[in-house]
Structures are given as C-alpha cells and as structure tokens.
Phi, psi and omega in degrees: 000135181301152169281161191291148169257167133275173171206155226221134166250132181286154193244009178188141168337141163215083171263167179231038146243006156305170167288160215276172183249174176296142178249049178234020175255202186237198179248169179259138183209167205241131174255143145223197206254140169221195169202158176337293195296314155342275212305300183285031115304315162296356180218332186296099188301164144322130162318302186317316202266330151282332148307300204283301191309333186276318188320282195309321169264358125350267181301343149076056199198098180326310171308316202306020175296115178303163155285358191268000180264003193224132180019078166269148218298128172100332198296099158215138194331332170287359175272343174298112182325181161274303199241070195283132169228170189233140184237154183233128194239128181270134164266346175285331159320157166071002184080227204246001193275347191303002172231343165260352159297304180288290170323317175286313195285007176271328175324287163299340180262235177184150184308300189290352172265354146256132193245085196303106209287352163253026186239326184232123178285152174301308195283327200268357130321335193282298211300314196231337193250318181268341177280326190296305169284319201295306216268343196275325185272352174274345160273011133144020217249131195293343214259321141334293188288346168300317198281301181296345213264313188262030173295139247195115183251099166264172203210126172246113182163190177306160149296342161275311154011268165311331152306276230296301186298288182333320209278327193313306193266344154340297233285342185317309203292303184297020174245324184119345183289138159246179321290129152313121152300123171309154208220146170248124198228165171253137173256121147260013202242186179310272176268346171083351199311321170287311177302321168295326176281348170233045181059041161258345177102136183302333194199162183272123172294157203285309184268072198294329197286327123014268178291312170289341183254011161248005156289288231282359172300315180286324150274009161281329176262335211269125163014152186239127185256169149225150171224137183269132181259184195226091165314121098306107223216099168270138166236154157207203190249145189268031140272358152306126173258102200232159169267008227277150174297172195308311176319333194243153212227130185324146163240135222292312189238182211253111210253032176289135181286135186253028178284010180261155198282325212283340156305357182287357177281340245244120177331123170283357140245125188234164201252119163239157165203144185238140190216201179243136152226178214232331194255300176181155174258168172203146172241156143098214211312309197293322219267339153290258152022297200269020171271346190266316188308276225284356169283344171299285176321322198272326197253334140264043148012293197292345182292324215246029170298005188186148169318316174300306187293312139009282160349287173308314182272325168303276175359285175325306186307306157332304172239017156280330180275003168088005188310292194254359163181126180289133193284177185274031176224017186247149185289123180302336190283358199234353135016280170234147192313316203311000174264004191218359179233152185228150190247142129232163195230180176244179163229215204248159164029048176208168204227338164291130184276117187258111158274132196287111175291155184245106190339141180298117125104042182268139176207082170156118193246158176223144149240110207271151168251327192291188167256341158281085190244174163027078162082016185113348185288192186209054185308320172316287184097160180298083197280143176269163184306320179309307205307306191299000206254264189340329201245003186081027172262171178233143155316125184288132204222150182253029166255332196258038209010051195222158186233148195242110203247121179207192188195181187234102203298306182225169183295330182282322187298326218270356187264292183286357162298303215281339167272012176097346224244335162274182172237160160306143188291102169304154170233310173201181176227144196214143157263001173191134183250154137239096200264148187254139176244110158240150192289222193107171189343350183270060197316306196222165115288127157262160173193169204196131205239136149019058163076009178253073187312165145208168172234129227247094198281152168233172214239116146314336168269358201184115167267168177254117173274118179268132190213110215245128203209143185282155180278142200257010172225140176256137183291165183255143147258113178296131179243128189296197190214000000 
C-alpha cells in the first residue's frame, strides 16, 4: 500500500512566459492532500499518443505512425492531462534503488512514459518521440497539441544526467521549436549540485516510495526558472594527443573570437572541441586529484563502491599529489597556475578583452555558473554590497549571464572555502572567458567540466586556448521546494 502523500498548490503561474523567477529560489507553496490515482491523471497522456511515440522512437522514425494512432474518434482537448510528463531515469544511478525506482515510476505514470536512458538517449526522444507529438499534433488532433505544449521533463540521475538531457533539448532552439520543455529533477548522483539550485534536495530520501509520488506532484505545479549554460571551445595545436570527455565533442572550425591581441599564440594549424556546461569548468590541482580518482575508478571499479570509501581515496589522492602539501622538491616556481595560464575576460555589454592577473599561488581556478558547488558549498559566498561595489561586481545569479571566476590556493584553503567558513580568492565575474595554457617545464595540465576531468597535453611552442562564451539561449527549469 502506498504511503499517505501531500500534495502541494503553487501560489503563482507557472508558465515560463510569466516573469522568470531567480533560479536558485524556491516557489511559495501550500501543502494538501492527493493520492495516486489523482496524480496518474495529472500526468498520464493518452494511450493513443503514447503508442505512436513509443512506435516512432522504436523504429527510429517520426513518420513511423499507424493510422489507427492518428485522431481517433473523441481526440479533443480536454482529453489533455494537466501536466503531461515524461522521466528519463539512469538507472546505474542511485545505488540499488535505480531499478525499483523506475518500476515505481512506471507505476505511478504509465510504462511508456519512463524512459530507461539506457535503451533510449535523450536525443533520440527529441529526434523521434517529441517530433511524433509534434506531427501528430499538426494533423489537426488538439489533445496532441495540448500535450506538447504542457509538456513536463523530470531526470532521475546525476548533474550529468541532467546536463545530458538539457543539452538535448537545446537542440529544440537552433530549429526553432517551441515551448521547450522545462525540466526537473530526482537526485542520484553524487553532489547534486543542480538538483540543490533549484529545489530538489542533495540526496535521494530514505522513505523513497513516498517521496517519488510527492516530486513528481510538485512537478506538475512548480514555477518554471532559468539557467544560463556555457559554450566551451578547446583550441590546441594539432599534434597534441588528448583523451577528452564525453561531454566535449570534435569541432569542424576553429570558431576563437579572434578580437585578441593574445592569439598571435595560437597554432596555425589546431585541433578544437566543444561541449556545454551548466554547472563549472575547473584548471589546476582539484581537476587532477579528480582525474586521478576517476581513472581509478574505471580500471579498479571494486576499490570505489561506496560513499565513504569514494571518500577515502580522493582524500588520498589529494594528498599523494600534493593538493594539500607541495612536496619539498618540487620547483617553488610551479606552484601556481600564474606560470602557465593568462585569464581575459569580456564584461557585460563590452566587446573588448581585459586581461585578468591571476593570483599568487593560487593552483586551481573555477569558473562557476550554480550557487551550488561540490555537494552543496557556496564558494563565491553572500558578498555584502559594500564589497560588490568596490571590485565591480553584481549579485550572483545562475540566470544573469555572468559567470564567477575565483580559485583555491591550496586543499586547506580549498577545504574551509567548501565548509563555509571563508569565501574563495574572487578573481572576476564575466560574460566571457578566456583562459590561454602554454607549457615549460609543466608537460599537461588538467580540467574538469560538470564532474568530467581530462588531461590536457601542453605546446612549448604554441599555446592551447579554452574559451568560455554564454550560450544565447537559456534552458527551463522547474523549481522543486
């Protein structure tokens, strides 16, 4: 028997042509009461209209419709849920609950409306299951166009996950289709980090069965957000041999704004790749540590089974690598990023490239977008007004299209920035970044995208430019409580 739930009324639209709300707040909401049967009304498309979508991305073909699936007798708007939705579930995600997880959410739902990300990719929905609704609803059937129009994405998974899907749905824009669905999440992953900016919570709850029909209750009402994502663009000279992660992807041309004085560095002939990120990029120490952890992971899986132990071995790594204490036979001069990296930045509404000095002996940089980093900290920190006035700064919003470039001198500084008790060495807030990497004595570099480390070969001769520019469309966001 299910446990009793709430069920909660938003107190303000929640459309996302209202005004957008900040998207680190929460919504003001109300709790009453609902039960199961409600709920799979509030979400449950038509059978007819879940068939033909499951056929079409089956078949791997939009067209792919029966006729006995298109407007059938009665297809009238009002057959339309309120809120129809679709979940996409990592099932590797979450520990052991990712598979009784997905069966309660078919439940509560319906079988064709969770989507086991490892049988259907977030694209090939786009490509073939929303284009499916798309074609269905142009053939005149109202309850279809009702269904695309309030349609509703929750992500059972990770912050990549969720990167994963959003980056998908992007793709809605450069075509022209509207309205992007807004997207919501249940956290499996680690830090959470997204899932914490908008008001789902850090960790998957103890009493889950529960807890899953009062999400997705909550995300059928809550106020719709925005988040601003992040173009990345590696240029490097093209003999250099890099590994990069799944997220960055080859790029045909080498697309670096060419207003800098500072590209006369730049290979003439170079190797690029481009991805998105939603949460932060990161150079130097943590983004080693965590390349060393994940290489760990992939080739000895059984040592990294569990949250504590996970623990335990980044902790090592941190400090056989020197994080938390440089050994004393290491060149003092190799220290800090400042020997191998130069930042410039744009600023709002200005089109000239400013070079950033880069702190003494600082050896990790971030360029952050949440309010959320690493589990849940607040490395920027809460700046009183006096300050943001003195350094030119605005309060930080993962809405304003500006981004917060600051660093970590050492694993202790970077440990009482993440416990709160200090703020991170501000460096700048930017609408565009560029940071330039050239070697010497230094062979690689590391970094790390939305939890994806690689290591990063470097040119004595030629430098490799990371180049971080806003995406011009912003993704939608639900926001939880």
């Amino acid at each position: 028997m299910d446990a009793p739930t709430e069920k909660f009324v938003a107190s303000r639209p929640s459309t996302a042509d209202s005004t957008p709300m900040r998207g680190c707040g929460l919504a003001n909401l109300t709790w009453v009461g609902v039960d199961k049967e409600e709920l799979r009304q509030r979400l449950m498309m038509p059978e007819y209209i879940r068939l033909a979508m499951r056929d079409c991305i089956k078949r791997k073909d939009a067209t792919a419709i029966p006729d006995h699936l298109l407007l059938p007798g009665g297809a009238v708007a009002d057959m339309a849920p309120h809120a129809p939705m679709v979940v996409f579930i990592n099932p590797k995600s979450g520990g052991r609950h990712g598979p009784v997880l997905k069966e309660r959410l078919q439940q509560l739902m319906s079988e064709e409306q969770v989507f086991d990300l490892t049988e259907v990719k977030p694209h090939e929905f786009v490509r073939y299951g929303l284009a499916c609704l798309e074609k269905v609803a142009a053939e005149g059937d109202e309850c279809a166009k009702e269904c695309r129009a309030r349609l509703r994405i929750m992500v059972a998974g990770g912050d990549g996950t969720v990167g994963w899907v959003l980056g998908c749905l992007g793709e809605l824009n450069k075509d022209a289709k509207s309205p992007i669905p807004p997207v919501g999440v249940i956290p499996l992953g680690t830090g959470n980090d997204l899932s914490r900016s908008f008001g789902w919570g850090g960790s998957f709850p103890f009493a889950w069965r529960s807890a899953v029909k009062r999400t997705l209750h909550r995300a059928s009402m809550g106020p719709v957000a925005r988040l601003d994502s992040w173009k990345i663009l590696v240029s490097m000279p093209s003999g250099e041999v890099v590994d990069p992660p799944y997220s960055l992807k080859p790029a045909e041309e080498n697309e670096l704004d060419q207003g800098l004085d500072a590209g006369i560095d730049a290979p003439p002939m170079a190797k690029t790749y481009e991805g998105v990120f939603y949460n932060y990029l990161s150079i130097g120490m943590d983004a080693q540590v965590a390349y060393g952890f994940h290489h760990l992971r992939n080739t000895k899986p059984y040592l990294a089974q569990g949250p504590i132990s996970n623990k335990i071995i980044y902790s090592s790594f941190g400090c056989t690598q020197g994080w938390f204490c440089t050994p004393c036979v290491s060149d003092p001069g190799l220290r800090g990023l400042r020997n191998i990296l130069k930042i410039h930045i744009k600023k709002v509404n200005c089109s000239q490239w400013e070079e950033i000095a880069v702190p003494k002996n600082v050896r990790s940089i971030v360029a952050l977008n949440l309010q959320s980093y690493g589990s849940g900290s607040h490395p920027w920190g809460n700046l009183k007004p006096d300050y943001l006035e003195k350094r030119g700064f605005v309060e930080a919003h993962c809405d304003d299209g500006l981004i917060e470039i600051f660093g970590f001198k050492q694993g202790w500084h970077a440990s009482f920035v993440m416990a709160e008790l200090i703020s991170a060495k501000h460096i700048a807030q930017a609408a565009a970044v560029r940071f330039e990497l050239r070697g010497g004595d230094w062979k690689d570099a590391f970094l790390q995208m939305d939890g994806e480390p690689w290591k990063q070969p470097m040119n004595t001769d030629y430098s490799t430019f990371v180049e971080i520019k806003k995406v011009p469309f912003q993704s939608l966001m639900i926001n939880g409580v």
